PDB file of C-alpha atoms in Angstrom:
ATOM      1  CA  MET A 969       6.634  24.221   1.003  1.00  0.00           C
ATOM      2  CA  PRO A 970       3.156  22.639   1.087  1.00  0.00           C
ATOM      3  CA  THR A 971       3.027  19.184   2.669  1.00  0.00           C
ATOM      4  CA  GLN A 972      -0.417  18.372   1.356  1.00  0.00           C
ATOM      5  CA  ALA A 973      -2.440  19.316  -1.683  1.00  0.00           C
ATOM      6  CA  PRO A 974      -4.231  22.621  -1.279  1.00  0.00           C
ATOM      7  CA  VAL A 975      -7.902  22.705  -2.215  1.00  0.00           C
ATOM      8  CA  ILE A 976      -8.463  24.550  -5.483  1.00  0.00           C
ATOM      9  CA  GLU A 977     -11.912  25.374  -6.777  1.00  0.00           C
ATOM     10  CA  THR A 978     -12.744  26.280 -10.341  1.00  0.00           C
ATOM     11  CA  GLU A 979     -16.107  27.194 -11.756  1.00  0.00           C
ATOM     12  CA  ARG A 980     -17.148  23.531 -12.097  1.00  0.00           C
ATOM     13  CA  LEU A 981     -14.550  21.487 -10.206  1.00  0.00           C
ATOM     14  CA  ILE A 982     -13.046  20.895  -6.795  1.00  0.00           C
ATOM     15  CA  LEU A 983      -9.400  19.803  -6.792  1.00  0.00           C
ATOM     16  CA  ARG A 984      -8.193  18.367  -3.490  1.00  0.00           C
ATOM     17  CA  GLY A 985      -5.720  15.917  -2.059  1.00  0.00           C
ATOM     18  CA  HIS A 986      -6.319  12.195  -2.218  1.00  0.00           C
ATOM     19  CA  ARG A 987      -7.929  10.320   0.667  1.00  0.00           C
ATOM     20  CA  ALA A 988      -8.313   6.621   1.414  1.00  0.00           C
ATOM     21  CA  GLU A 989     -12.028   6.869   0.689  1.00  0.00           C
ATOM     22  CA  ASP A 990     -11.199   7.815  -2.931  1.00  0.00           C
ATOM     23  CA  PHE A 991      -9.777   4.350  -3.552  1.00  0.00           C
ATOM     24  CA  GLU A 992     -12.821   2.712  -5.180  1.00  0.00           C
ATOM     25  CA  ALA A 993     -13.197   5.524  -7.724  1.00  0.00           C
ATOM     26  CA  ILE A 994      -9.465   5.478  -8.493  1.00  0.00           C
ATOM     27  CA  ALA A 995      -9.364   1.692  -8.813  1.00  0.00           C
ATOM     28  CA  ALA A 996     -12.353   1.704 -11.178  1.00  0.00           C
ATOM     29  CA  GLN A 997     -10.823   4.474 -13.292  1.00  0.00           C
ATOM     30  CA  TRP A 998      -7.426   2.792 -13.687  1.00  0.00           C
ATOM     31  CA  ALA A 999      -9.019  -0.618 -14.399  1.00  0.00           C
ATOM     32  CA  ASP A1000     -10.878   0.821 -17.408  1.00  0.00           C
ATOM     33  CA  PRO A1001      -9.180  -0.179 -20.718  1.00  0.00           C
ATOM     34  CA  ALA A1002     -10.357   3.076 -22.339  1.00  0.00           C
ATOM     35  CA  VAL A1003      -8.571   5.114 -19.648  1.00  0.00           C
ATOM     36  CA  VAL A1004      -5.221   3.334 -19.980  1.00  0.00           C
ATOM     37  CA  LYS A1005      -5.253   2.895 -23.776  1.00  0.00           C
ATOM     38  CA  TYR A1006      -2.521   5.553 -24.150  1.00  0.00           C
ATOM     39  CA  ILE A1007      -1.070   5.217 -20.637  1.00  0.00           C
ATOM     40  CA  GLY A1008       0.765   1.930 -20.801  1.00  0.00           C
ATOM     41  CA  GLY A1009      -2.189   0.092 -22.329  1.00  0.00           C
ATOM     42  CA  THR A1010      -2.755  -2.339 -19.461  1.00  0.00           C
ATOM     43  CA  PRO A1011      -5.539  -1.828 -16.919  1.00  0.00           C
ATOM     44  CA  SER A1012      -4.271  -1.535 -13.348  1.00  0.00           C
ATOM     45  CA  SER A1013      -4.985  -4.099 -10.678  1.00  0.00           C
ATOM     46  CA  ARG A1014      -6.505  -2.975  -7.392  1.00  0.00           C
ATOM     47  CA  GLU A1015      -3.054  -3.487  -5.858  1.00  0.00           C
ATOM     48  CA  ALA A1016      -1.419  -1.158  -8.390  1.00  0.00           C
ATOM     49  CA  SER A1017      -4.159   1.432  -7.883  1.00  0.00           C
ATOM     50  CA  TRP A1018      -3.698   1.262  -4.114  1.00  0.00           C
ATOM     51  CA  SER A1019       0.046   1.883  -4.566  1.00  0.00           C
ATOM     52  CA  ARG A1020      -0.746   4.813  -6.863  1.00  0.00           C
ATOM     53  CA  LEU A1021      -3.101   6.288  -4.252  1.00  0.00           C
ATOM     54  CA  LEU A1022      -0.439   5.995  -1.534  1.00  0.00           C
ATOM     55  CA  ARG A1023       2.166   7.635  -3.799  1.00  0.00           C
ATOM     56  CA  TYR A1024       0.173  10.852  -4.204  1.00  0.00           C
ATOM     57  CA  PRO A1025       0.482  12.183  -0.628  1.00  0.00           C
ATOM     58  CA  GLY A1026       4.168  11.209  -0.665  1.00  0.00           C
ATOM     59  CA  HIS A1027       4.854  13.669  -3.460  1.00  0.00           C
ATOM     60  CA  TRP A1028       3.343  16.464  -1.412  1.00  0.00           C
ATOM     61  CA  GLN A1029       5.192  15.427   1.770  1.00  0.00           C
ATOM     62  CA  MET A1030       8.601  15.063   0.139  1.00  0.00           C
ATOM     63  CA  LEU A1031       8.544  17.540  -2.771  1.00  0.00           C
ATOM     64  CA  GLY A1032       5.886  20.121  -1.973  1.00  0.00           C
ATOM     65  CA  PHE A1033       3.889  19.361  -5.116  1.00  0.00           C
ATOM     66  CA  GLY A1034       1.868  16.477  -6.473  1.00  0.00           C
ATOM     67  CA  TYR A1035      -1.522  15.357  -7.726  1.00  0.00           C
ATOM     68  CA  TRP A1036      -5.072  16.398  -7.016  1.00  0.00           C
ATOM     69  CA  ILE A1037      -8.238  14.375  -7.325  1.00  0.00           C
ATOM     70  CA  LEU A1038     -11.034  16.049  -9.283  1.00  0.00           C
ATOM     71  CA  TYR A1039     -14.658  16.170  -8.278  1.00  0.00           C
ATOM     72  CA  GLU A1040     -17.420  17.856 -10.170  1.00  0.00           C
ATOM     73  CA  LYS A1041     -19.073  20.591  -8.134  1.00  0.00           C
ATOM     74  CA  ASN A1042     -22.608  19.887  -7.036  1.00  0.00           C
ATOM     75  CA  ASN A1043     -24.166  22.952  -5.393  1.00  0.00           C
ATOM     76  CA  GLY A1044     -20.724  23.971  -4.114  1.00  0.00           C
ATOM     77  CA  ALA A1045     -19.941  20.521  -2.672  1.00  0.00           C
ATOM     78  CA  GLU A1046     -18.170  17.479  -4.067  1.00  0.00           C
ATOM     79  CA  GLY A1047     -20.242  15.723  -6.677  1.00  0.00           C
ATOM     80  CA  ALA A1048     -19.083  12.950  -8.987  1.00  0.00           C
ATOM     81  CA  PHE A1049     -15.474  11.793  -9.280  1.00  0.00           C
ATOM     82  CA  ALA A1050     -14.071  13.319 -12.482  1.00  0.00           C
ATOM     83  CA  GLY A1051     -10.400  12.253 -12.584  1.00  0.00           C
ATOM     84  CA  GLU A1052      -6.929  13.215 -11.429  1.00  0.00           C
ATOM     85  CA  ILE A1053      -4.381  15.846 -12.410  1.00  0.00           C
ATOM     86  CA  GLY A1054      -1.107  17.147 -11.097  1.00  0.00           C
ATOM     87  CA  LEU A1055       2.639  17.375 -11.096  1.00  0.00           C
ATOM     88  CA  ALA A1056       5.168  14.699 -10.256  1.00  0.00           C
ATOM     89  CA  ASP A1057       8.792  13.701 -10.245  1.00  0.00           C
ATOM     90  CA  TYR A1058       8.819   9.995 -11.092  1.00  0.00           C
ATOM     91  CA  GLN A1059      12.594   9.709 -11.622  1.00  0.00           C
ATOM     92  CA  ARG A1060      11.827   8.141 -15.007  1.00  0.00           C
ATOM     93  CA  GLU A1061      14.594   6.338 -16.815  1.00  0.00           C
ATOM     94  CA  ILE A1062      14.001   8.093 -20.124  1.00  0.00           C
ATOM     95  CA  THR A1063      16.245   9.763 -22.684  1.00  0.00           C
ATOM     96  CA  PRO A1064      16.454  12.678 -22.760  1.00  0.00           C
ATOM     97  CA  SER A1065      16.328  13.014 -18.999  1.00  0.00           C
ATOM     98  CA  LEU A1066      13.514  14.816 -17.196  1.00  0.00           C
ATOM     99  CA  ASP A1067      15.702  15.412 -14.129  1.00  0.00           C
ATOM    100  CA  GLY A1068      14.821  18.564 -12.223  1.00  0.00           C
ATOM    101  CA  MET A1069      11.507  18.987 -14.008  1.00  0.00           C
ATOM    102  CA  ALA A1070       7.969  18.610 -12.734  1.00  0.00           C
ATOM    103  CA  GLU A1071       5.994  16.322 -15.006  1.00  0.00           C
ATOM    104  CA  MET A1072       2.357  17.247 -15.502  1.00  0.00           C
ATOM    105  CA  GLY A1073      -0.193  14.514 -16.042  1.00  0.00           C
ATOM    106  CA  TRP A1074      -3.940  14.138 -16.177  1.00  0.00           C
ATOM    107  CA  VAL A1075      -6.606  11.504 -16.524  1.00  0.00           C
ATOM    108  CA  ILE A1076     -10.271  12.368 -16.839  1.00  0.00           C
ATOM    109  CA  ALA A1077     -12.966   9.786 -16.155  1.00  0.00           C
ATOM    110  CA  PRO A1078     -14.607   8.794 -19.464  1.00  0.00           C
ATOM    111  CA  ALA A1079     -18.036  10.078 -18.354  1.00  0.00           C
ATOM    112  CA  PHE A1080     -16.527  13.576 -18.289  1.00  0.00           C
ATOM    113  CA  HIS A1081     -14.698  13.591 -21.618  1.00  0.00           C
ATOM    114  CA  GLY A1082     -15.580  16.452 -23.940  1.00  0.00           C
ATOM    115  CA  LYS A1083     -16.772  18.827 -21.203  1.00  0.00           C
ATOM    116  CA  GLY A1084     -13.612  20.919 -20.980  1.00  0.00           C
ATOM    117  CA  TYR A1085     -12.851  19.690 -17.448  1.00  0.00           C
ATOM    118  CA  ALA A1086      -9.279  18.690 -18.301  1.00  0.00           C
ATOM    119  CA  PHE A1087      -8.470  22.193 -19.549  1.00  0.00           C
ATOM    120  CA  GLU A1088     -10.252  23.852 -16.633  1.00  0.00           C
ATOM    121  CA  ALA A1089      -8.333  21.719 -14.125  1.00  0.00           C
ATOM    122  CA  ALA A1090      -5.045  22.120 -16.006  1.00  0.00           C
ATOM    123  CA  GLN A1091      -5.355  25.910 -15.937  1.00  0.00           C
ATOM    124  CA  ALA A1092      -5.879  25.806 -12.167  1.00  0.00           C
ATOM    125  CA  VAL A1093      -2.847  23.539 -11.650  1.00  0.00           C
ATOM    126  CA  LEU A1094      -0.649  25.653 -13.921  1.00  0.00           C
ATOM    127  CA  LYS A1095      -1.677  28.822 -12.100  1.00  0.00           C
ATOM    128  CA  TRP A1096      -0.717  27.119  -8.823  1.00  0.00           C
ATOM    129  CA  ALA A1097       2.593  25.933 -10.318  1.00  0.00           C
ATOM    130  CA  ASP A1098       3.450  29.388 -11.659  1.00  0.00           C
ATOM    131  CA  THR A1099       3.132  30.742  -8.120  1.00  0.00           C
ATOM    132  CA  HIS A1100       4.671  27.876  -6.120  1.00  0.00           C
ATOM    133  CA  LEU A1101       7.216  26.018  -8.268  1.00  0.00           C
ATOM    134  CA  ASP A1102      10.567  26.990  -9.646  1.00  0.00           C
ATOM    135  CA  ARG A1103      10.889  24.043 -12.035  1.00  0.00           C
ATOM    136  CA  GLN A1104      10.579  23.535 -15.756  1.00  0.00           C
ATOM    137  CA  LEU A1105       7.291  21.763 -16.499  1.00  0.00           C
ATOM    138  CA  CYS A1106       7.110  18.878 -18.911  1.00  0.00           C
ATOM    139  CA  CYS A1107       4.740  16.110 -19.904  1.00  0.00           C
ATOM    140  CA  ILE A1108       5.099  12.868 -21.814  1.00  0.00           C
ATOM    141  CA  ILE A1109       2.334  11.719 -24.144  1.00  0.00           C
ATOM    142  CA  ASP A1110       1.775   8.800 -26.489  1.00  0.00           C
ATOM    143  CA  PRO A1111       2.030  10.368 -29.987  1.00  0.00           C
ATOM    144  CA  GLN A1112      -1.278   8.698 -30.917  1.00  0.00           C
ATOM    145  CA  HIS A1113      -3.190  10.369 -28.055  1.00  0.00           C
ATOM    146  CA  GLN A1114      -4.453  13.377 -29.961  1.00  0.00           C
ATOM    147  CA  ALA A1115      -6.784  14.661 -27.219  1.00  0.00           C
ATOM    148  CA  SER A1116      -3.920  14.874 -24.698  1.00  0.00           C
ATOM    149  CA  ILE A1117      -1.625  16.468 -27.260  1.00  0.00           C
ATOM    150  CA  ARG A1118      -4.247  19.129 -27.987  1.00  0.00           C
ATOM    151  CA  LEU A1119      -4.654  19.794 -24.258  1.00  0.00           C
ATOM    152  CA  ALA A1120      -0.894  20.031 -23.722  1.00  0.00           C
ATOM    153  CA  GLU A1121      -0.500  22.476 -26.598  1.00  0.00           C
ATOM    154  CA  LYS A1122      -3.468  24.546 -25.408  1.00  0.00           C
ATOM    155  CA  CYS A1123      -1.697  24.777 -22.022  1.00  0.00           C
ATOM    156  CA  GLY A1124       1.540  26.070 -23.570  1.00  0.00           C
ATOM    157  CA  PHE A1125       3.482  22.813 -23.873  1.00  0.00           C
ATOM    158  CA  VAL A1126       5.571  22.399 -27.008  1.00  0.00           C
ATOM    159  CA  ALA A1127       6.732  19.075 -28.465  1.00  0.00           C
ATOM    160  CA  GLN A1128      10.484  18.657 -28.038  1.00  0.00           C
ATOM    161  CA  THR A1129      11.400  15.136 -29.038  1.00  0.00           C
ATOM    162  CA  ASP A1130      10.084  11.690 -29.758  1.00  0.00           C
ATOM    163  CA  THR A1131      11.573   8.856 -27.737  1.00  0.00           C
ATOM    164  CA  THR A1132      10.520   5.585 -26.162  1.00  0.00           C
ATOM    165  CA  TYR A1133       9.537   4.793 -22.603  1.00  0.00           C
ATOM    166  CA  HIS A1134       9.107   1.194 -21.484  1.00  0.00           C
ATOM    167  CA  GLY A1135       9.219   0.180 -25.135  1.00  0.00           C
ATOM    168  CA  SER A1136       6.393   2.487 -26.219  1.00  0.00           C
ATOM    169  CA  ALA A1137       6.551   5.552 -28.423  1.00  0.00           C
ATOM    170  CA  THR A1138       6.536   8.699 -26.292  1.00  0.00           C
ATOM    171  CA  ARG A1139       6.675  12.402 -27.074  1.00  0.00           C
ATOM    172  CA  ILE A1140       8.240  14.805 -24.571  1.00  0.00           C
ATOM    173  CA  PHE A1141       6.705  18.260 -24.264  1.00  0.00           C
ATOM    174  CA  LEU A1142       8.109  21.288 -22.400  1.00  0.00           C
ATOM    175  CA  ARG A1143       6.049  24.234 -21.256  1.00  0.00           C
ATOM    176  CA  ARG A1144       7.071  27.612 -22.524  1.00  0.00           C
ATOM    177  CA  THR A1145       7.957  29.897 -19.663  1.00  0.00           C
TER     178      THR A1145
END
């Protein structure tokens, strides 16, 4: 069982584990109203972003899976921060239950929207998951977030049910195995 995120490289991206020095990029991303429009709707404080950053390595340490930070490749090295993607078990209080599943999520920095980076990164994460996880994969998406729904469907996720989470409309998707 991995205890830290493995480095994964795609044609245009480097996916790696989170580090303390990633904090400023993460805090800026999660403070952007455009980023959180369909993810709770409220920009995150620096404190909340710091807690989020600390949570990522914990997933890897305790569960053997988690999130990666995305950087655009620049001559084979890390270039610009492009977002985050991964798998989690948040123990959400949601009906129906997601117990035993790994929940996939992604957020791409607005400067990189429309470049296909989310799909490229998602394919790399799913390939990793197919090799290393023995869990059903799911994701939850705001039904109004058409770009995320398209990505989920392109990655083999199928809408299962509409529900609410923290008072907001939410659609649960399961990945076909």
